[in-house]
Short mmCIF file of C-alpha atoms and ligand atoms in Angstrom, two decimals:
data_model
loop_
_atom_site.label_atom_id
_atom_site.label_comp_id
_atom_site.label_asym_id
_atom_site.label_seq_id
_atom_site.Cartn_x
_atom_site.Cartn_y
_atom_site.Cartn_z
CA MET A 1 0.00 0.00 0.00
CA SER A 2 1.47 3.29 -0.99
CA GLN A 3 0.98 6.04 1.54
CA PRO A 4 0.85 9.73 0.69
CA VAL A 5 4.10 10.33 2.58
CA GLU A 6 5.94 7.96 0.27
CA GLU A 7 4.67 9.82 -2.77
CA ALA A 8 5.75 13.10 -1.24
CA ILE A 9 9.22 11.82 -0.37
CA LYS A 10 9.71 10.52 -3.90
CA LYS A 11 8.71 13.88 -5.27
CA ILE A 12 10.79 16.01 -2.93
CA PHE A 13 13.90 13.79 -2.81
CA PRO A 14 14.01 12.24 -6.28
CA GLU A 15 17.70 11.29 -5.86
CA LEU A 16 17.12 9.10 -2.79
CA THR A 17 15.88 5.52 -2.74
CA LEU A 18 12.92 4.93 -0.50
CA THR A 19 13.06 1.68 1.45
CA SER A 20 11.05 0.53 4.38
CA TRP A 21 11.97 -0.73 7.78
CA ALA A 22 9.37 -2.55 9.87
CA GLN A 23 6.21 -0.67 8.89
CA PHE A 24 7.96 2.67 8.40
CA PRO A 25 9.28 4.19 5.19
CA ALA A 26 12.99 4.90 5.43
CA ILE A 27 15.49 7.00 3.52
CA GLU A 28 19.24 7.19 3.72
CA ILE A 29 20.88 10.60 3.69
CA SER A 30 24.59 11.32 3.53
CA ARG A 31 26.14 13.32 6.32
CA ASP A 32 26.87 16.32 4.12
CA SER A 33 23.31 16.76 2.94
CA LEU A 34 21.72 16.04 6.32
CA LEU A 35 21.04 19.63 7.33
CA SER A 36 19.55 20.69 4.01
CA ALA A 37 17.37 17.56 4.00
CA CYS A 38 16.17 18.28 7.55
CA GLU A 39 15.27 21.78 6.44
CA LYS A 40 12.99 20.32 3.74
CA LEU A 41 11.61 17.63 6.03
CA THR A 42 10.51 20.15 8.63
CA THR A 43 9.25 22.94 6.41
CA HIS A 44 7.81 21.38 3.24
CA PRO A 45 4.00 21.58 3.50
CA ASP A 46 3.56 17.97 2.35
CA LEU A 47 5.96 16.61 4.98
CA ARG A 48 6.06 18.81 8.09
CA PHE A 49 7.99 16.42 10.30
CA ASP A 50 7.74 18.53 13.43
CA MET A 51 8.47 15.83 15.99
CA LEU A 52 11.62 13.82 16.58
CA VAL A 53 10.37 10.65 18.24
CA CYS A 54 13.70 8.98 18.67
CA LEU A 55 17.32 9.52 17.76
CA THR A 56 19.59 6.57 18.19
CA ALA A 57 22.62 4.84 16.72
CA VAL A 58 23.61 1.31 15.72
CA ASP A 59 27.11 -0.06 15.62
CA ARG A 60 27.57 -2.07 12.42
CA THR A 61 31.35 -2.23 12.59
CA PRO A 62 33.15 -0.74 10.71
CA ARG A 63 30.32 1.72 10.13
CA LEU A 64 27.95 3.35 12.54
CA GLU A 65 24.41 4.32 11.69
CA VAL A 66 22.55 7.24 13.18
CA LEU A 67 18.77 6.89 12.99
CA TYR A 68 16.17 9.62 13.22
CA HIS A 69 12.56 8.57 13.76
CA LEU A 70 10.35 11.42 12.66
CA ARG A 71 6.64 12.04 12.95
CA SER A 72 4.38 14.73 11.64
CA THR A 73 1.68 15.82 14.03
CA THR A 74 -0.19 17.62 11.25
CA HIS A 75 -0.27 14.77 8.73
CA GLY A 76 0.19 11.86 11.12
CA HIS A 77 2.83 10.14 9.01
CA GLU A 78 6.20 8.76 10.02
CA LEU A 79 9.64 8.36 8.51
CA ILE A 80 13.02 6.93 9.41
CA VAL A 81 16.11 8.80 8.29
CA LYS A 82 19.40 6.92 8.31
CA THR A 83 22.89 8.37 8.12
CA GLU A 84 25.98 6.23 7.91
CA LEU A 85 29.27 7.22 9.46
CA ASP A 86 32.68 5.69 9.14
CA GLU A 87 34.32 4.54 12.37
CA SER A 88 37.32 6.75 11.68
CA GLN A 89 35.26 9.92 11.42
CA LEU A 90 32.45 9.94 13.96
CA GLU A 91 31.10 13.42 13.43
CA ILE A 92 27.67 14.51 12.37
CA PRO A 93 25.93 17.88 12.40
CA SER A 94 23.54 18.42 15.28
CA VAL A 95 19.84 18.72 14.45
CA VAL A 96 18.91 20.62 17.62
CA SER A 97 17.99 23.65 15.53
CA PHE A 98 15.19 21.63 13.88
CA TRP A 99 13.98 19.54 16.80
CA LYS A 100 14.63 20.65 20.38
CA ALA A 101 14.18 17.04 21.51
CA ALA A 102 17.43 16.14 19.80
CA GLU A 103 19.37 17.84 22.58
CA LEU A 104 19.10 14.98 25.06
CA PHE A 105 19.04 12.25 22.42
CA GLU A 106 22.34 13.50 21.04
CA LEU A 107 23.88 13.56 24.49
CA GLU A 108 22.86 9.95 24.98
CA VAL A 109 24.26 8.84 21.62
CA TYR A 110 27.47 10.73 22.36
CA ASP A 111 27.69 9.04 25.76
CA MET A 112 27.09 5.54 24.49
CA PHE A 113 28.68 5.57 21.02
CA GLY A 114 31.13 8.46 21.06
CA ILE A 115 29.61 10.18 18.04
CA THR A 116 30.34 13.91 18.14
CA PHE A 117 27.48 16.19 17.17
CA THR A 118 28.96 19.38 15.78
CA GLY A 119 26.93 22.40 16.72
CA HIS A 120 25.54 20.91 19.94
CA SER A 121 25.94 23.57 22.60
CA ASP A 122 26.73 21.35 25.58
CA LEU A 123 28.11 17.97 24.58
CA ARG A 124 28.95 16.01 27.72
CA ARG A 125 28.51 12.66 29.45
CA LEU A 126 24.86 12.10 30.26
CA PHE A 127 24.54 8.76 32.07
CA MET A 128 28.10 7.62 32.58
CA PRO A 129 30.41 9.27 35.14
CA ASP A 130 32.51 12.13 33.77
CA ASP A 131 35.74 10.22 34.14
CA TRP A 132 34.40 7.13 32.38
CA ASP A 133 36.61 5.40 29.90
CA GLY A 134 35.23 4.58 26.44
CA TYR A 135 31.77 4.26 24.93
CA PRO A 136 29.79 1.28 26.30
CA LEU A 137 27.52 0.40 23.38
CA ARG A 138 30.32 0.08 20.85
CA LYS A 139 30.95 -3.49 19.71
CA SER A 140 34.65 -3.19 20.45
CA TYR A 141 34.02 -2.29 24.09
CA LYS A 142 35.34 -4.64 26.80
CA ALA A 143 32.72 -4.09 29.47
CA SER A 144 33.92 -6.17 32.42
CA GLU A 145 37.52 -4.93 32.25
CA VAL A 146 36.46 -1.32 32.26
CA ALA A 147 34.10 -1.92 35.18
CA ASP A 148 36.86 -3.50 37.27
CA ASN A 149 39.26 -0.69 36.40
CA TYR A 150 36.66 1.83 37.46
CA LEU A 151 36.25 0.20 40.88
CA LYS A 152 40.01 0.00 41.24
CA SER A 153 40.70 3.59 40.28
CA HIS A 154 38.09 4.82 42.77
CA GLN A 155 39.59 2.69 45.56
CA LEU A 156 36.37 0.80 46.14
CA LEU A 157 37.69 -2.75 46.06
CA ILE A 158 38.27 -4.56 49.34
CA ASN A 159 41.35 -6.78 49.69
CA MET B 1 18.16 -14.84 100.77
CA ASP B 2 15.49 -17.11 99.40
CA VAL B 3 15.54 -17.07 95.63
CA ILE B 4 13.67 -18.88 92.92
CA GLN B 5 14.89 -19.46 89.40
CA LYS B 6 12.82 -17.92 86.63
CA GLN B 7 12.48 -19.55 83.23
CA PHE B 8 13.07 -17.52 80.08
CA ASP B 9 13.42 -19.47 76.87
CA ASP B 10 15.48 -17.06 74.86
CA PHE B 11 17.60 -15.41 77.55
CA PRO B 12 21.17 -16.69 77.46
CA GLY B 13 21.80 -17.24 81.17
CA GLU B 14 20.06 -17.82 84.46
CA VAL B 15 17.63 -15.42 86.12
CA TYR B 16 16.87 -15.56 89.83
CA GLN B 17 14.33 -13.57 91.78
CA ASP B 18 13.77 -13.30 95.49
CA LYS B 19 10.40 -14.11 97.06
CA SER B 20 9.29 -10.49 97.23
CA GLY B 21 9.87 -10.08 93.50
CA HIS B 22 11.84 -6.87 93.97
CA SER B 23 15.41 -7.87 93.29
CA SER B 24 16.75 -10.14 90.61
CA ILE B 25 20.08 -11.71 89.87
CA ILE B 26 21.32 -12.58 86.43
CA ILE B 27 24.17 -14.97 85.82
CA THR B 28 25.47 -14.91 82.26
CA GLN B 29 28.52 -14.17 80.13
CA ILE B 30 28.99 -10.65 78.88
CA ASP B 31 29.47 -11.88 75.30
CA ARG B 32 26.31 -13.89 75.27
CA PHE B 33 24.35 -11.12 76.92
CA ALA B 34 25.57 -8.41 74.54
CA ASN B 35 24.98 -10.62 71.53
CA TRP B 36 21.48 -11.43 72.74
CA ALA B 37 20.67 -7.75 73.06
CA ARG B 38 22.31 -6.84 69.79
CA SER B 39 20.80 -9.54 67.64
CA ASN B 40 17.29 -8.87 68.86
CA SER B 41 17.47 -5.20 68.06
CA LEU B 42 19.03 -4.79 64.65
CA TRP B 43 18.29 -1.44 63.08
CA PRO B 44 18.31 -1.73 59.32
CA LEU B 45 19.27 1.15 57.06
CA ILE B 46 16.67 2.00 54.44
CA PHE B 47 18.60 1.31 51.28
CA GLY B 48 16.80 -0.05 48.24
CA THR B 49 18.04 0.56 44.72
CA SER B 50 15.67 -1.45 42.56
CA CYS B 51 13.15 -4.29 42.35
CA CYS B 52 14.43 -6.25 45.37
CA ALA B 53 13.57 -3.20 47.49
CA ILE B 54 9.89 -3.84 46.80
CA GLU B 55 10.19 -7.23 48.48
CA MET B 56 12.10 -5.65 51.34
CA MET B 57 9.30 -3.12 51.85
CA SER B 58 6.84 -5.97 51.75
CA ALA B 59 8.80 -7.80 54.45
CA ALA B 60 8.52 -4.67 56.59
CA SER B 61 4.80 -4.28 56.00
CA ALA B 62 1.92 -5.67 58.01
CA LYS B 63 1.66 -8.99 56.21
CA TYR B 64 5.20 -10.24 56.86
CA ASP B 65 6.07 -7.82 59.66
CA TRP B 66 9.74 -8.09 60.40
CA SER B 67 9.29 -6.32 63.72
CA ARG B 68 8.35 -9.72 65.13
CA PHE B 69 12.07 -10.48 65.02
CA GLY B 70 13.35 -7.14 66.21
CA PHE B 71 13.99 -5.24 63.00
CA GLU B 72 11.30 -2.61 63.18
CA VAL B 73 13.43 0.47 63.69
CA ALA B 74 14.46 1.11 60.10
CA ARG B 75 16.65 4.19 59.98
CA ALA B 76 17.19 6.68 57.21
CA SER B 77 20.63 7.61 58.51
CA PRO B 78 23.62 5.26 58.43
CA ARG B 79 24.87 6.77 61.69
CA GLN B 80 21.97 5.16 63.52
CA ALA B 81 21.87 1.83 61.72
CA ASP B 82 23.80 -1.34 62.29
CA LEU B 83 22.50 -3.45 59.42
CA ILE B 84 22.46 -2.58 55.76
CA ILE B 85 20.21 -4.69 53.58
CA VAL B 86 21.49 -4.09 50.07
CA ALA B 87 18.27 -4.60 48.15
CA GLY B 88 18.72 -4.00 44.47
CA THR B 89 21.24 -3.71 41.70
CA ILE B 90 24.38 -1.79 42.59
CA THR B 91 25.69 0.05 39.58
CA LEU B 92 29.19 1.40 39.30
CA LYS B 93 27.84 4.88 39.82
CA MET B 94 26.11 3.74 43.04
CA ALA B 95 29.13 1.80 44.30
CA PRO B 96 30.85 4.81 45.93
CA VAL B 97 27.56 5.68 47.66
CA LEU B 98 27.18 2.17 49.07
CA LYS B 99 30.77 2.20 50.23
CA ARG B 100 30.35 5.57 51.93
CA LEU B 101 27.13 4.52 53.65
CA TYR B 102 28.83 1.38 54.89
CA ASP B 103 31.80 3.38 56.17
CA GLN B 104 29.50 5.80 57.97
CA MET B 105 27.77 3.08 59.98
CA PRO B 106 29.07 2.59 63.52
CA GLU B 107 30.57 -0.76 64.51
CA PRO B 108 29.36 -3.46 64.92
CA LYS B 109 27.79 -3.45 61.49
CA TYR B 110 26.38 -6.14 59.28
CA VAL B 111 25.61 -6.47 55.59
CA ILE B 112 22.94 -8.58 53.92
CA ALA B 113 23.26 -9.06 50.16
CA MET B 114 19.71 -9.56 48.97
CA GLY B 115 19.09 -10.92 45.50
CA ALA B 116 21.10 -12.25 42.60
CA CYS B 117 22.29 -8.79 41.56
CA ASN B 118 24.22 -8.35 44.77
CA ILE B 119 25.66 -11.82 44.85
CA THR B 120 27.09 -12.08 41.34
CA GLY B 121 25.55 -9.33 39.24
CA GLY B 122 22.55 -11.59 38.55
CA PRO B 123 20.82 -10.87 35.25
CA PHE B 124 23.49 -8.27 34.49
CA MET B 125 26.48 -10.49 35.13
CA LEU B 126 27.68 -10.91 31.54
CA HIS B 127 28.74 -8.03 29.28
CA SER B 128 27.30 -5.35 31.53
CA TYR B 129 29.26 -2.13 31.57
CA SER B 130 27.35 -0.62 34.46
CA VAL B 131 26.73 -3.20 37.19
CA VAL B 132 29.03 -4.28 40.03
CA ASN B 133 29.31 -8.06 39.78
CA GLY B 134 28.81 -8.90 43.43
CA ILE B 135 28.88 -6.31 46.19
CA ASP B 136 31.35 -8.44 48.13
CA LYS B 137 33.93 -6.78 45.92
CA ILE B 138 33.33 -3.52 47.74
CA VAL B 139 31.85 -4.33 51.20
CA PRO B 140 32.14 -7.46 53.36
CA VAL B 141 28.90 -9.44 53.27
CA ASP B 142 27.52 -11.46 56.20
CA VAL B 143 24.49 -13.14 54.67
CA TYR B 144 23.66 -13.82 51.03
CA ILE B 145 20.03 -14.33 50.06
CA PRO B 146 19.60 -15.82 46.58
CA GLY B 147 16.55 -15.12 44.44
CA CYS B 148 15.43 -12.65 41.84
CA PRO B 149 13.85 -11.22 43.88
CA PRO B 150 13.87 -13.33 47.07
CA ARG B 151 10.47 -13.58 48.69
CA PRO B 152 9.93 -11.77 52.02
CA GLU B 153 10.08 -15.15 53.77
CA ALA B 154 13.56 -15.65 52.34
CA LEU B 155 14.59 -12.23 53.59
CA LEU B 156 13.26 -13.02 57.06
CA HIS B 157 15.09 -16.34 56.98
CA GLY B 158 18.29 -14.55 56.04
CA MET B 159 17.83 -12.05 58.84
CA ILE B 160 17.23 -14.80 61.37
CA LYS B 161 20.39 -16.49 60.10
CA LEU B 162 22.20 -13.23 60.72
CA GLN B 163 20.89 -13.20 64.28
CA GLU B 164 22.22 -16.71 64.76
CA LYS B 165 25.54 -15.63 63.37
CA ILE B 166 25.72 -12.68 65.75
CA LYS B 167 24.90 -14.91 68.70
CA ASN B 168 27.87 -17.11 67.85
CA THR B 169 30.51 -14.41 67.56
CA LYS B 170 32.60 -12.62 70.16
CA ALA B 171 30.76 -9.48 71.17
CA TYR B 172 33.71 -7.14 71.66
CA VAL B 173 36.00 -8.32 68.91
CA ILE B 174 35.13 -7.05 65.49
CA GLU B 175 35.48 -9.92 63.10
CA LYS B 176 35.24 -9.00 59.45
CA PRO B 177 33.95 -11.84 57.31
CA LYS B 178 36.69 -13.28 55.14
CA LYS B 179 36.12 -13.61 51.42
S1 LIG C 201 18.08 -9.65 41.98
FE1 LIG C 201 16.40 -9.52 40.51
S2 LIG C 201 14.74 -8.59 41.68
FE2 LIG C 201 16.63 -8.18 42.81
S3 LIG C 201 17.34 -6.20 42.13
FE3 LIG C 201 18.33 -7.74 40.86
S4 LIG C 201 17.01 -7.94 39.07
FE4 LIG C 201 15.81 -6.91 40.66
#
């Protein structure tokens, strides 16, 4: 079943291939064109994605994916936007200027995956302690070693 | 003086009373007497970090009622408590807090590790970046209560075991449990 949002996406982004993931339509946008695409996604009258439901990342070593789940409260349609990053260059422009909700989401992704959001005003550790070593949700992360080192460096271990 | 011996089941020693009932004599050992007093009046610290805490609250409530065994005075300050029931997952961020609370408690002090999380890390044992795998890494534990979560009966059983343990130690020598 073709939904109106899919027609609109095809019309507005003719260069992108529209796939679907679970029941949602999905598009993949390169890092460089992310901001201009977000501009169209939020302002175009046929799209009006005014709500960022979720911003998350997936580690598919050696690449990392950043996922934006968008919803339009005027039209009621949804879309997933994917951006792929190379492990050697984990930088992506922040989308806080389009969706205020991205502020905390980006902090979380930075905390867990180490992806730097350029343009975010206050990028810092959100859940993990400030002196934490590494990014826990990366596939290459050795969780138990880091945990033991943390206890040791804070002098919490007995005998 | 004419005295008669009184019978008390749980008192560790002999109690005598004279005919008039005004003066009594107790013959006991100071260790046994102190331990008897101590073990029947353990003041637990209110410290629950996740789901196991719900079972701990239930054990304190009317249905299970741990005051029957002398635990009713739950304190919110570690300075006034002598038992810490660690009920719930201890994360690495919480570990310094647990350690500080334990250090702030006056001697003699006891620790109960309630639930799988506190014994080995439980459901978070493997590949977890955030959970302490067993609180006995950071504080000495007296009684371990397995379960996820343990039922209130299990908690009461563990606390009664702790009382037994206290009754069998030297009262004025602080013995830290060995790992
Ligand atoms: S042992 Fe089970 S019930 Fe208790 S805190 Fe851990 S996960 Fe929750």
